[in-house]
Coordinates of C-alpha atoms in Angstrom, one line a residue:
Chain A
M1 CA -63.3 -225.7 13.1
K2 CA -65.1 -227.4 10.3
L3 CA -66.5 -226.5 7.0
I4 CA -69.5 -228.3 6.2
T5 CA -70.5 -228.4 2.7
A6 CA -73.8 -229.7 1.2
V7 CA -74.6 -230.0 -2.7
V8 CA -78.0 -230.5 -2.9
K9 CA -81.5 -229.7 -5.0
P10 CA -82.3 -226.0 -5.1
H11 CA -85.7 -226.2 -4.2
R12 CA -84.8 -227.5 -1.0
L13 CA -82.7 -224.2 0.0
D14 CA -85.6 -222.3 1.9
E15 CA -86.0 -225.4 4.0
I16 CA -82.1 -226.0 4.8
K17 CA -81.9 -222.1 5.5
Q18 CA -84.7 -222.0 8.2
A19 CA -83.1 -225.3 9.7
L20 CA -79.7 -223.5 10.2
Q21 CA -81.3 -220.4 11.6
A22 CA -83.2 -222.9 14.0
F23 CA -79.7 -224.3 15.0
G24 CA -78.4 -221.3 15.6
V25 CA -75.9 -220.8 12.4
H26 CA -75.5 -217.1 11.8
G27 CA -73.7 -216.9 8.3
L28 CA -73.7 -219.3 5.3
T29 CA -72.6 -219.3 1.7
V30 CA -74.8 -220.4 -1.1
T31 CA -73.3 -220.9 -4.5
E32 CA -75.5 -222.3 -7.8
A33 CA -73.6 -225.5 -9.0
S34 CA -74.2 -228.0 -11.6
G35 CA -73.2 -231.7 -11.3
Y36 CA -74.2 -235.1 -11.3
G37 CA -74.0 -238.3 -9.2
R38 CA -74.9 -241.8 -9.6
Q39 CA -77.7 -241.4 -11.6
R40 CA -75.9 -239.0 -14.4
G41 CA -78.5 -236.3 -15.2
H42 CA -81.6 -236.7 -17.1
T43 CA -82.6 -237.1 -20.7
E44 CA -84.2 -235.0 -23.2
V45 CA -86.0 -235.9 -26.0
Y46 CA -86.6 -233.5 -29.1
R47 CA -88.6 -234.9 -32.0
G48 CA -87.7 -238.6 -30.9
A49 CA -84.0 -237.9 -30.6
E50 CA -82.7 -238.6 -27.1
Y51 CA -79.7 -236.4 -25.4
T52 CA -78.2 -237.0 -22.2
V53 CA -77.9 -233.7 -20.0
D54 CA -75.7 -235.3 -17.0
L55 CA -74.7 -232.0 -15.4
V56 CA -78.0 -231.0 -13.6
P57 CA -78.7 -227.9 -11.4
K58 CA -77.7 -228.1 -7.8
I59 CA -76.7 -225.4 -5.0
R60 CA -73.8 -225.7 -3.1
I61 CA -74.0 -224.6 0.8
E62 CA -71.1 -223.6 2.8
V63 CA -71.3 -223.2 6.7
L64 CA -68.6 -222.8 9.0
V65 CA -69.0 -224.5 12.6
E66 CA -67.0 -225.3 15.8
D67 CA -66.3 -229.0 15.8
G68 CA -68.4 -229.9 18.7
D69 CA -71.6 -228.8 16.5
A70 CA -70.5 -230.2 13.4
E71 CA -72.1 -233.7 13.5
E72 CA -75.3 -232.4 14.8
L73 CA -75.4 -229.6 12.0
I74 CA -74.6 -232.2 9.3
E75 CA -77.6 -234.3 10.4
V76 CA -79.9 -231.0 10.5
V77 CA -78.7 -230.4 6.8
V78 CA -79.4 -233.8 5.8
K79 CA -82.9 -234.1 7.3
A80 CA -83.7 -230.6 5.6
A81 CA -82.5 -231.6 2.3
H82 CA -83.9 -235.0 2.2
T83 CA -86.7 -235.9 -0.1
G84 CA -86.0 -239.4 -0.6
K85 CA -85.8 -238.9 -4.1
I86 CA -82.7 -239.7 -6.8
G87 CA -80.4 -236.8 -6.8
D88 CA -81.0 -235.4 -3.5
G89 CA -77.4 -234.5 -3.1
K90 CA -74.4 -234.9 -0.3
V91 CA -73.2 -233.3 2.5
W92 CA -69.6 -233.8 4.0
S93 CA -67.4 -231.8 6.4
V94 CA -63.6 -230.9 6.3
P95 CA -61.1 -229.7 9.0
V96 CA -60.6 -225.9 8.8
E97 CA -57.3 -224.8 10.2
T98 CA -58.0 -221.0 10.8
A99 CA -60.9 -218.6 9.9
V100 CA -60.3 -214.7 10.3
R101 CA -63.7 -212.0 10.2
V102 CA -62.1 -209.7 7.9
R103 CA -64.0 -206.4 9.7
T104 CA -62.4 -206.9 13.1
G105 CA -59.2 -209.4 12.5
E106 CA -60.9 -211.7 15.2
R107 CA -59.8 -215.4 14.6
G108 CA -61.0 -218.9 15.4
P109 CA -64.3 -219.6 16.7
D110 CA -64.7 -215.9 17.8
A111 CA -64.5 -215.2 14.1
L112 CA -67.6 -217.4 13.6
Chain B
M1 CA -103.8 -218.3 -68.4
P2 CA -106.3 -218.1 -65.3
P3 CA -106.0 -220.6 -62.2
G4 CA -107.7 -223.4 -62.7
I5 CA -110.4 -222.9 -60.1
T6 CA -114.2 -222.1 -61.5
L7 CA -116.3 -219.2 -59.3
A8 CA -120.1 -218.8 -59.4
A9 CA -119.9 -215.1 -61.2
D10 CA -120.3 -215.8 -64.8
A11 CA -119.9 -212.0 -66.0
P12 CA -116.5 -211.0 -64.3
Q13 CA -117.1 -207.8 -62.0
L14 CA -114.4 -206.4 -59.8
S15 CA -115.6 -207.3 -56.3
S16 CA -114.1 -204.8 -53.6
A17 CA -114.8 -207.6 -50.9
N18 CA -112.9 -210.3 -52.7
T19 CA -110.4 -207.7 -53.4
G20 CA -109.7 -206.4 -50.2
F21 CA -110.0 -210.3 -48.7
M22 CA -107.5 -211.7 -51.1
L23 CA -104.7 -208.6 -50.3
I24 CA -105.2 -209.3 -46.7
C25 CA -104.6 -213.2 -47.6
S26 CA -101.7 -212.3 -49.1
A27 CA -100.3 -210.6 -46.4
L28 CA -101.0 -213.6 -44.0
V29 CA -98.9 -215.6 -46.5
M30 CA -96.3 -213.3 -46.4
I31 CA -95.9 -213.4 -42.5
M32 CA -95.2 -217.2 -42.8
T33 CA -92.1 -216.6 -44.1
P34 CA -90.4 -214.9 -41.3
G35 CA -92.7 -217.6 -39.2
L36 CA -90.9 -220.3 -40.9
A37 CA -87.7 -218.6 -40.2
F38 CA -88.2 -218.4 -36.5
F39 CA -89.7 -221.8 -36.4
Y40 CA -86.3 -223.2 -38.3
G41 CA -84.2 -220.5 -36.3
G42 CA -85.1 -221.9 -33.0
M43 CA -84.4 -225.6 -33.6
V44 CA -80.6 -224.9 -34.6
R45 CA -77.9 -224.5 -32.3
V46 CA -77.2 -221.0 -31.1
K47 CA -73.8 -220.7 -33.6
S48 CA -75.9 -221.1 -36.8
T49 CA -79.4 -219.1 -36.0
L50 CA -78.7 -216.2 -37.8
N51 CA -78.1 -217.9 -41.0
M52 CA -81.2 -220.2 -40.4
L53 CA -83.3 -217.0 -40.5
M54 CA -81.6 -215.3 -43.2
M55 CA -81.9 -218.4 -45.6
S56 CA -85.5 -217.9 -45.4
F57 CA -85.6 -214.2 -45.1
I58 CA -83.6 -213.8 -48.5
S59 CA -86.2 -215.7 -50.4
L60 CA -88.6 -212.7 -49.8
G61 CA -85.9 -210.6 -51.7
I62 CA -84.7 -212.9 -54.7
V63 CA -88.3 -214.5 -55.2
T64 CA -89.9 -211.3 -55.3
I65 CA -87.9 -209.6 -58.0
L66 CA -87.9 -212.8 -60.0
W67 CA -91.4 -213.3 -59.7
V68 CA -92.2 -209.9 -61.1
L69 CA -89.7 -210.2 -63.8
Y70 CA -90.7 -213.6 -65.3
G71 CA -91.9 -215.8 -62.5
F72 CA -95.5 -215.0 -63.0
S73 CA -95.6 -215.3 -66.7
L74 CA -93.8 -218.8 -66.6
A75 CA -96.6 -220.2 -64.1
F76 CA -99.6 -218.2 -65.2
G77 CA -99.2 -217.0 -68.8
E78 CA -100.5 -218.6 -72.0
S79 CA -99.4 -222.5 -71.8
N80 CA -98.6 -225.3 -73.7
G81 CA -99.3 -227.6 -70.4
F82 CA -95.7 -227.7 -69.0
I83 CA -94.8 -223.8 -68.9
G84 CA -96.6 -220.6 -69.6
W85 CA -95.3 -217.4 -71.0
S86 CA -97.3 -214.2 -71.8
K87 CA -95.3 -211.1 -72.6
D88 CA -98.0 -208.9 -71.0
Y89 CA -96.6 -210.2 -67.7
F90 CA -93.0 -209.9 -68.3
G91 CA -92.4 -207.3 -65.3
L92 CA -96.2 -207.1 -64.6
S93 CA -96.0 -204.5 -66.7
G94 CA -98.8 -205.1 -69.4
I95 CA -101.4 -205.8 -66.7
G96 CA -104.3 -202.9 -66.5
L97 CA -105.2 -201.7 -62.8
V98 CA -108.1 -203.4 -62.8
Q99 CA -108.4 -206.2 -65.5
L100 CA -109.7 -209.1 -64.7
W101 CA -109.9 -212.7 -65.9
P102 CA -112.6 -214.1 -67.4
G103 CA -114.9 -215.9 -64.5
Y104 CA -112.8 -213.9 -61.8
S105 CA -113.8 -211.2 -59.4
I106 CA -110.3 -209.9 -58.2
P107 CA -107.6 -208.1 -60.4
I108 CA -104.9 -209.8 -61.7
Y109 CA -102.6 -207.9 -59.8
V110 CA -104.1 -209.3 -56.8
F111 CA -103.4 -212.9 -57.7
A112 CA -100.3 -212.3 -58.9
V113 CA -99.3 -210.8 -55.3
F114 CA -101.2 -213.7 -53.9
Q115 CA -99.3 -216.3 -55.7
L116 CA -95.9 -214.6 -55.3
M117 CA -96.1 -215.2 -51.5
F118 CA -96.3 -218.7 -52.2
A119 CA -93.5 -218.5 -54.2
V120 CA -91.4 -217.0 -51.6
I121 CA -92.0 -219.7 -49.0
T122 CA -91.6 -222.8 -51.0
P123 CA -87.7 -222.2 -51.4
A124 CA -87.3 -221.2 -47.9
L125 CA -89.1 -224.5 -46.6
I126 CA -86.2 -226.1 -48.0
S127 CA -83.7 -224.5 -46.2
G128 CA -84.6 -226.3 -42.9
A129 CA -83.0 -229.6 -44.4
L130 CA -79.6 -227.5 -45.0
A131 CA -79.2 -226.1 -41.6
D132 CA -75.5 -224.9 -40.4
R133 CA -73.5 -225.9 -43.6
V134 CA -74.4 -224.4 -46.8
K135 CA -72.6 -221.1 -48.3
F136 CA -74.9 -218.3 -48.4
T137 CA -74.2 -217.1 -51.8
A138 CA -74.4 -220.8 -53.2
W139 CA -78.0 -221.0 -51.1
A140 CA -79.1 -217.7 -53.0
L141 CA -78.1 -218.8 -56.1
F142 CA -80.0 -222.3 -55.5
T143 CA -83.2 -220.3 -54.6
A144 CA -83.0 -218.3 -57.9
L145 CA -82.1 -221.2 -60.0
W146 CA -85.0 -223.6 -58.3
V147 CA -88.0 -221.3 -58.4
T148 CA -87.0 -221.0 -62.0
V149 CA -86.8 -224.6 -63.3
V150 CA -88.6 -226.4 -60.7
Y151 CA -91.2 -224.0 -58.8
F152 CA -92.7 -221.9 -61.6
P153 CA -93.2 -225.0 -64.1
V154 CA -94.7 -227.1 -61.3
A155 CA -97.5 -224.5 -60.1
H156 CA -98.1 -224.0 -63.7
W157 CA -98.6 -227.6 -63.9
V158 CA -101.1 -227.9 -60.8
W159 CA -102.9 -224.7 -60.8
A160 CA -103.1 -223.0 -64.2
S161 CA -106.3 -224.0 -66.1
D162 CA -104.2 -225.5 -68.9
G163 CA -101.4 -227.1 -66.8
W164 CA -101.1 -230.7 -67.5
L165 CA -101.6 -232.0 -64.0
F166 CA -104.6 -229.8 -63.3
K167 CA -106.3 -231.2 -66.7
K168 CA -105.8 -234.6 -65.4
G169 CA -108.2 -233.5 -62.5
V170 CA -105.4 -233.8 -59.8
I171 CA -106.8 -231.7 -56.7
D172 CA -104.1 -229.5 -55.1
F173 CA -106.2 -226.8 -53.4
A174 CA -103.6 -224.8 -51.8
G175 CA -100.1 -226.3 -52.5
G176 CA -99.7 -229.8 -51.0
T177 CA -98.2 -230.8 -54.1
A178 CA -96.7 -227.6 -55.6
V179 CA -95.5 -226.2 -52.2
H180 CA -95.1 -229.2 -49.8
I181 CA -94.3 -232.1 -51.7
N182 CA -92.2 -230.0 -54.0
A183 CA -90.0 -228.6 -51.3
G184 CA -89.7 -231.5 -49.3
A185 CA -88.5 -233.8 -52.5
A186 CA -85.9 -230.6 -53.4
A187 CA -84.6 -230.8 -49.5
L188 CA -84.1 -234.6 -50.1
G189 CA -82.5 -234.2 -53.4
V190 CA -79.9 -231.4 -51.9
I191 CA -79.1 -233.4 -48.8
L192 CA -78.3 -236.1 -50.8
V193 CA -75.6 -234.4 -52.9
I194 CA -74.2 -232.0 -50.1
G195 CA -74.1 -234.6 -47.2
K196 CA -74.6 -234.4 -43.4
R197 CA -73.5 -232.0 -40.7
V198 CA -70.1 -232.6 -39.3
G199 CA -70.9 -234.7 -36.2
F200 CA -74.3 -235.6 -37.5
K201 CA -75.6 -238.6 -35.0
K202 CA -72.6 -238.0 -33.2
D203 CA -72.9 -234.4 -31.4
P204 CA -75.6 -233.6 -29.8
M205 CA -77.7 -230.9 -32.0
R206 CA -80.6 -229.5 -29.5
P207 CA -82.9 -226.7 -30.7
H208 CA -81.4 -223.7 -28.8
S209 CA -84.6 -221.9 -28.4
L210 CA -88.0 -223.7 -28.2
P211 CA -89.7 -220.4 -27.4
L212 CA -88.8 -219.1 -30.9
V213 CA -89.8 -222.2 -32.5
M214 CA -93.5 -221.9 -30.9
L215 CA -93.5 -218.3 -32.0
G216 CA -92.7 -219.4 -35.5
A217 CA -95.1 -222.2 -35.6
G218 CA -97.9 -219.9 -34.0
L219 CA -96.9 -217.3 -36.8
L220 CA -97.2 -220.1 -39.5
W221 CA -100.6 -221.4 -38.4
F222 CA -102.1 -217.6 -38.1
G223 CA -100.6 -217.1 -41.8
W224 CA -101.9 -220.2 -43.3
F225 CA -105.6 -219.1 -43.1
G226 CA -104.5 -216.9 -45.6
F227 CA -102.6 -219.4 -47.6
N228 CA -105.7 -222.2 -47.4
A229 CA -108.8 -220.0 -46.9
G230 CA -107.5 -217.2 -49.7
S231 CA -106.9 -220.2 -52.3
W232 CA -110.8 -220.0 -53.4
L233 CA -109.8 -216.2 -54.2
G234 CA -112.7 -215.0 -52.6
N235 CA -115.5 -216.1 -50.5
D236 CA -118.9 -215.7 -52.3
D237 CA -120.1 -219.3 -51.8
G238 CA -118.5 -220.1 -48.7
V239 CA -116.0 -222.6 -49.9
G240 CA -113.1 -220.2 -48.5
A241 CA -115.0 -220.5 -45.1
V242 CA -115.0 -224.1 -45.0
M243 CA -111.3 -224.2 -45.7
F244 CA -110.5 -221.7 -42.8
V245 CA -112.3 -224.2 -40.6
N246 CA -110.8 -227.3 -42.0
T247 CA -107.4 -225.6 -41.7
Q248 CA -108.1 -225.0 -37.8
V249 CA -109.7 -228.7 -37.2
A250 CA -106.9 -230.4 -39.0
T251 CA -104.3 -228.4 -37.4
A252 CA -105.5 -229.2 -33.6
A253 CA -106.1 -232.9 -34.8
A254 CA -102.5 -233.4 -36.0
M255 CA -100.9 -231.6 -32.8
L256 CA -102.8 -233.7 -30.6
A257 CA -102.0 -236.7 -32.4
W258 CA -98.5 -236.2 -32.6
L259 CA -98.4 -235.3 -28.8
L260 CA -100.2 -238.5 -28.2
Y261 CA -97.7 -240.3 -30.1
E262 CA -94.9 -238.7 -28.4
K263 CA -96.1 -239.6 -25.2
L264 CA -96.6 -243.3 -25.9
R265 CA -93.5 -243.5 -27.6
H266 CA -91.0 -241.1 -25.6
G267 CA -92.8 -240.5 -22.3
S268 CA -93.2 -237.0 -22.6
F269 CA -95.6 -234.0 -24.3
T270 CA -92.9 -231.9 -26.0
T271 CA -92.9 -228.6 -27.0
L272 CA -91.3 -229.2 -30.2
G273 CA -93.7 -232.0 -30.8
A274 CA -96.7 -229.6 -30.2
A275 CA -95.1 -227.1 -33.0
S276 CA -94.2 -230.0 -35.4
G277 CA -97.7 -231.7 -35.4
A278 CA -99.3 -228.3 -35.8
V279 CA -97.3 -227.8 -39.1
A280 CA -97.8 -231.2 -40.2
G281 CA -101.2 -230.9 -40.0
L282 CA -101.3 -227.7 -41.8
V283 CA -99.1 -229.1 -44.3
A284 CA -101.8 -231.9 -44.7
I285 CA -104.9 -230.2 -45.0
T286 CA -103.4 -227.6 -47.6
P287 CA -104.2 -229.8 -50.5
S288 CA -107.1 -231.7 -49.1
G289 CA -109.2 -229.1 -47.0
G290 CA -111.1 -227.4 -49.8
C291 CA -113.0 -230.8 -50.5
V292 CA -113.3 -232.6 -47.4
S293 CA -115.7 -232.2 -44.2
P294 CA -114.5 -230.8 -40.9
L295 CA -114.8 -234.6 -39.7
G296 CA -112.6 -235.6 -42.7
A297 CA -110.2 -232.7 -41.9
I298 CA -109.8 -234.4 -38.4
A299 CA -109.1 -237.5 -39.8
I300 CA -106.7 -236.1 -42.3
G301 CA -105.1 -234.3 -39.1
V302 CA -104.8 -237.3 -37.0
I303 CA -103.4 -239.6 -39.7
A304 CA -100.7 -236.9 -40.5
G305 CA -99.8 -236.4 -37.2
V306 CA -98.9 -239.7 -36.8
L307 CA -97.3 -240.4 -39.9
C308 CA -95.1 -237.4 -39.7
A309 CA -94.0 -238.3 -36.1
M310 CA -93.0 -241.7 -37.4
A311 CA -91.3 -240.1 -40.6
I312 CA -88.9 -238.2 -38.9
N313 CA -87.1 -241.0 -37.6
L314 CA -86.1 -242.2 -41.1
K315 CA -83.2 -239.9 -41.4
Y316 CA -81.3 -241.9 -38.6
R317 CA -82.2 -245.0 -40.1
F318 CA -81.2 -244.0 -43.4
G319 CA -78.4 -241.9 -42.4
F320 CA -79.4 -238.6 -44.7
D321 CA -79.0 -235.2 -42.5
D322 CA -82.6 -233.7 -43.1
S323 CA -81.6 -231.3 -40.4
L324 CA -85.2 -229.9 -39.2
D325 CA -87.3 -232.5 -40.9
V326 CA -88.4 -231.1 -44.0
V327 CA -88.5 -234.4 -45.8
G328 CA -90.3 -235.8 -42.7
V329 CA -92.7 -233.1 -42.3
H330 CA -93.6 -231.2 -45.6
M331 CA -92.9 -234.1 -47.8
V332 CA -94.8 -236.9 -45.8
G333 CA -97.2 -234.5 -44.7
G334 CA -97.9 -233.1 -48.3
I335 CA -98.1 -236.6 -49.6
T336 CA -100.5 -237.8 -46.9
G337 CA -102.7 -235.0 -47.6
S338 CA -102.4 -235.2 -51.2
L339 CA -103.4 -238.8 -51.4
L340 CA -106.3 -238.4 -48.6
V341 CA -108.3 -236.4 -51.0
G342 CA -108.7 -239.9 -53.0
L343 CA -110.0 -241.0 -49.6
F344 CA -112.2 -238.0 -48.3
A345 CA -113.4 -236.0 -50.9
T346 CA -116.8 -235.4 -50.5
G347 CA -117.8 -234.1 -53.5
G348 CA -119.6 -231.4 -52.5
V349 CA -117.4 -228.4 -51.6
Q350 CA -114.7 -227.3 -54.0
S351 CA -114.8 -229.8 -56.2
T352 CA -117.2 -232.5 -57.6
A353 CA -114.7 -235.3 -57.3
K354 CA -115.5 -237.9 -54.7
G355 CA -113.2 -240.0 -52.8
L356 CA -113.2 -243.7 -51.9
F357 CA -115.3 -243.5 -48.7
Y358 CA -118.0 -241.0 -50.4
G359 CA -118.8 -243.2 -53.2
G360 CA -115.9 -242.1 -55.8
G361 CA -114.0 -245.5 -56.2
L362 CA -110.3 -245.4 -56.9
D363 CA -110.3 -243.0 -59.4
Q364 CA -109.6 -239.9 -57.4
L365 CA -106.8 -241.7 -55.7
G366 CA -105.0 -242.6 -58.9
K367 CA -105.0 -239.1 -60.0
Q368 CA -103.7 -238.0 -56.8
A369 CA -101.2 -240.4 -56.8
L370 CA -100.2 -239.2 -60.4
G371 CA -99.5 -235.9 -59.0
V372 CA -97.6 -236.9 -56.2
G373 CA -95.3 -239.1 -58.3
A374 CA -94.7 -236.4 -61.1
V375 CA -93.9 -233.3 -58.8
L376 CA -91.9 -235.6 -56.1
G377 CA -89.7 -237.3 -59.1
Y378 CA -89.3 -234.2 -61.2
S379 CA -88.2 -231.7 -57.9
L380 CA -86.0 -234.5 -56.5
V381 CA -84.1 -235.1 -59.6
V382 CA -83.8 -231.4 -60.9
S383 CA -83.2 -230.1 -57.0
A384 CA -80.3 -232.9 -56.9
V385 CA -78.5 -232.0 -60.3
L386 CA -78.7 -228.2 -59.5
A387 CA -77.1 -228.8 -56.1
L388 CA -74.8 -230.9 -57.7
A389 CA -73.7 -228.3 -60.5
L390 CA -73.4 -225.9 -57.8
D391 CA -71.3 -227.9 -55.6
K392 CA -68.7 -228.8 -58.7
T393 CA -68.9 -224.8 -59.6
I394 CA -69.0 -222.4 -56.7
G395 CA -69.2 -225.5 -53.6
M396 CA -72.4 -225.9 -51.7
R397 CA -70.7 -226.2 -48.1
V398 CA -68.7 -223.9 -45.8
P399 CA -65.3 -225.5 -45.1
E400 CA -65.6 -228.0 -41.9
D401 CA -63.7 -225.5 -40.0
D402 CA -66.3 -222.8 -40.1
E403 CA -69.0 -225.2 -40.1
V404 CA -67.9 -226.5 -36.5
S405 CA -66.9 -222.7 -35.3
G406 CA -70.4 -221.3 -36.4
I407 CA -71.8 -220.5 -39.8
D408 CA -73.4 -217.4 -38.7
Q409 CA -69.9 -215.4 -38.0
V410 CA -68.3 -216.8 -41.1
E411 CA -71.2 -216.0 -43.7
H412 CA -73.1 -212.8 -41.8
A413 CA -70.3 -211.5 -39.5
E414 CA -72.8 -211.6 -36.7
T415 CA -73.8 -213.7 -34.1
A416 CA -77.1 -213.9 -32.6
Y417 CA -77.0 -213.4 -28.8
D418 CA -74.2 -211.6 -26.7
F419 CA -73.7 -213.6 -23.7
S420 CA -71.4 -211.2 -22.7
G421 CA -68.0 -213.0 -21.2
A422 CA -68.7 -216.6 -23.4
G423 CA -68.3 -214.6 -26.6
G424 CA -65.0 -212.9 -25.5
G425 CA -66.6 -209.9 -23.9
T426 CA -63.1 -209.0 -22.0
A427 CA -61.4 -208.4 -25.1
P428 CA -60.3 -205.0 -25.7
R429 CA -62.7 -202.8 -27.4
R430 CA -62.1 -200.1 -29.9
T431 CA -63.9 -197.1 -29.4
V432 CA -67.0 -196.4 -31.6
A433 CA -66.0 -194.8 -35.1
V434 CA -67.7 -191.8 -36.4
P435 CA -69.2 -192.9 -39.8
G436 CA -66.4 -190.5 -41.5
E437 CA -63.6 -192.4 -40.1
M438 CA -65.1 -196.0 -40.9
A439 CA -64.0 -195.9 -44.6
A440 CA -60.5 -195.0 -43.9
N441 CA -60.7 -197.5 -41.1
K442 CA -62.0 -200.6 -42.5
K443 CA -60.1 -203.2 -40.5
V444 CA -63.2 -203.4 -37.6
D445 CA -62.3 -205.9 -35.0
A446 CA -59.7 -207.5 -36.5

C-alpha cells in the first residue's frame, strides 16, 4: 500500500476531490496546513512598510491506495491541482506497512 | 471672550435652529474620540489593543472635568492675548442658561460643550505615537498637564477674539493649528523623549484588525462634519454648508490621492491607505475649508493625501518611532492645510482674506506660516519638557518585559480577545465567585 500526500492550494480542493472520486478512491483525509516552498510566501504592505508573510495557507490531502494504483493516482492529483502558477504545491507517496479498518478489524488492501 | 468669528446678526438673539444644530454638531464631534480609539486600536498588535483604546477614551473623562473646572475659562475667558480667565466660567457656574455673547445666537453653554469636544480629542490624537509602551497613569497625568499648559492656551491664541494669533490674522477655521499641528508636534516632542518601541524596525508590527481601522476612520469622517460644519456656530449664511461640502470633497480627494500614490509606489490599493488618506484629507481641510471653494478643497485634498503618504516614511529615515503616524498624518496634514489657506483662500466665504491664487499676494501665506511655526514650536518644546519631567519622576514607560508580553495585561488586567487555547484556556478555572465572596477572596486568577 502507499500513502499519497498532496500539499496544494486550497481552492483546488474541489477539483481534486472530483478527480479522486472519478478514479474510484473511496476515502480521503483533508487537513488545513500552512507552509512555504521556494517562493517563500508573499509580501504585505502597511503604509509603505513591507512585511513578509512566509507561511501561506495550504491544504493537505492524504489518500491510501494499493501499490499498483499509486503512480496513476499521483498523476491524477497533480493534474487536478495544477494551475501553472507559483505555489501549486507538492505530491508524494510513501510505503505503508499496514492499515486497519477500525469498525471491522479488516487489514491490508481490504481495509481501504 | 467670544470666539473670533463674526456672524451677520447685529442684535444677538437666541436662535433655536442654530442652538439645536450646534448641540448635534457637539455630539458628532464627541463620536470622533471613540472613532479615533478604534482607528488607532486596529492599527496596533493584539496585545496592546485595549491600551490604545483606553488612551483615547480616558480623555473623555479627564479633559471634560478640567474643561468645566478651568479649561473653558483659560481658553475663552477675558484675555491678555496669551491666556484667558473669567471667574464666571470657572466650573461653568456663572453662565446664564440663555446667556449669549454679543453677536452670537447660541448660548455660551452650547459653545462651551462644542469646544469641549475639541479639547477632548486633541490629546487623544497624540496617543497614537506612543502605542504599546507608556504607563497608563503617566499618560493620564500627561493628558491633564498637557491640556492645561498647551491646549487651553493655544486654543485661546487661535480662536479667542483677543488671542494674539487671531489678531495677527491667522486663519484656523476648525482646528488645523490648534488641534492637529498642536497634537502632531506634541507627539513628536514626547516620542523624542521616551524613545522607540522594543523591536522597532526589527519586529513585524502589523495592524491586528483593519476592519476596526476602517470603522474608526468612518466614525471620524462622520463626526468631522460636526467638527468642521459646526465651526461657524450656526448656518444662517451658508458658510457651514460650504464647509460641509468642502469636508466631503477634500476627504474623498485625499483618499484617492493616497491610494494612487500607494499603487504607484508599493503596488497595491490598501485598506489602511484608504483610511489614512481619508484622515489626512480631513486634517488638511480643517483649517482651510472655511475659506476655499470646493475646487480648492479638491486640490488641498490631493496635495495633503500625497504629502502625508510620503511623510509617514520619515520615521524610518530619521529613526523616531511615531508608531501610528501622528506626526506624518496630523502634523504634516495640519501644516499642509494651514499653509494652503495662503494659496487657495478665495476671500468670499468665511474670511475676506485672499490667497496667492486669488490675487491676495503672499500676505496671508506669511500669516499662516507664523501660526504654524508658533504652535508647532510651543507644543513641541513644552510637550517634550512635560514628558521629560514625568519620565524623571514617575517614569513614562512600562518595563521592557511588560512591553514585550503586552501592555494590556500589565496596565489594564484585561486582554482584547479570547482566542481560547492561545491564551491559556486549558488552565484550571476557578468557579465564579458570588459578589459576597469576592472581597474575602481577592486573589483572582493568580
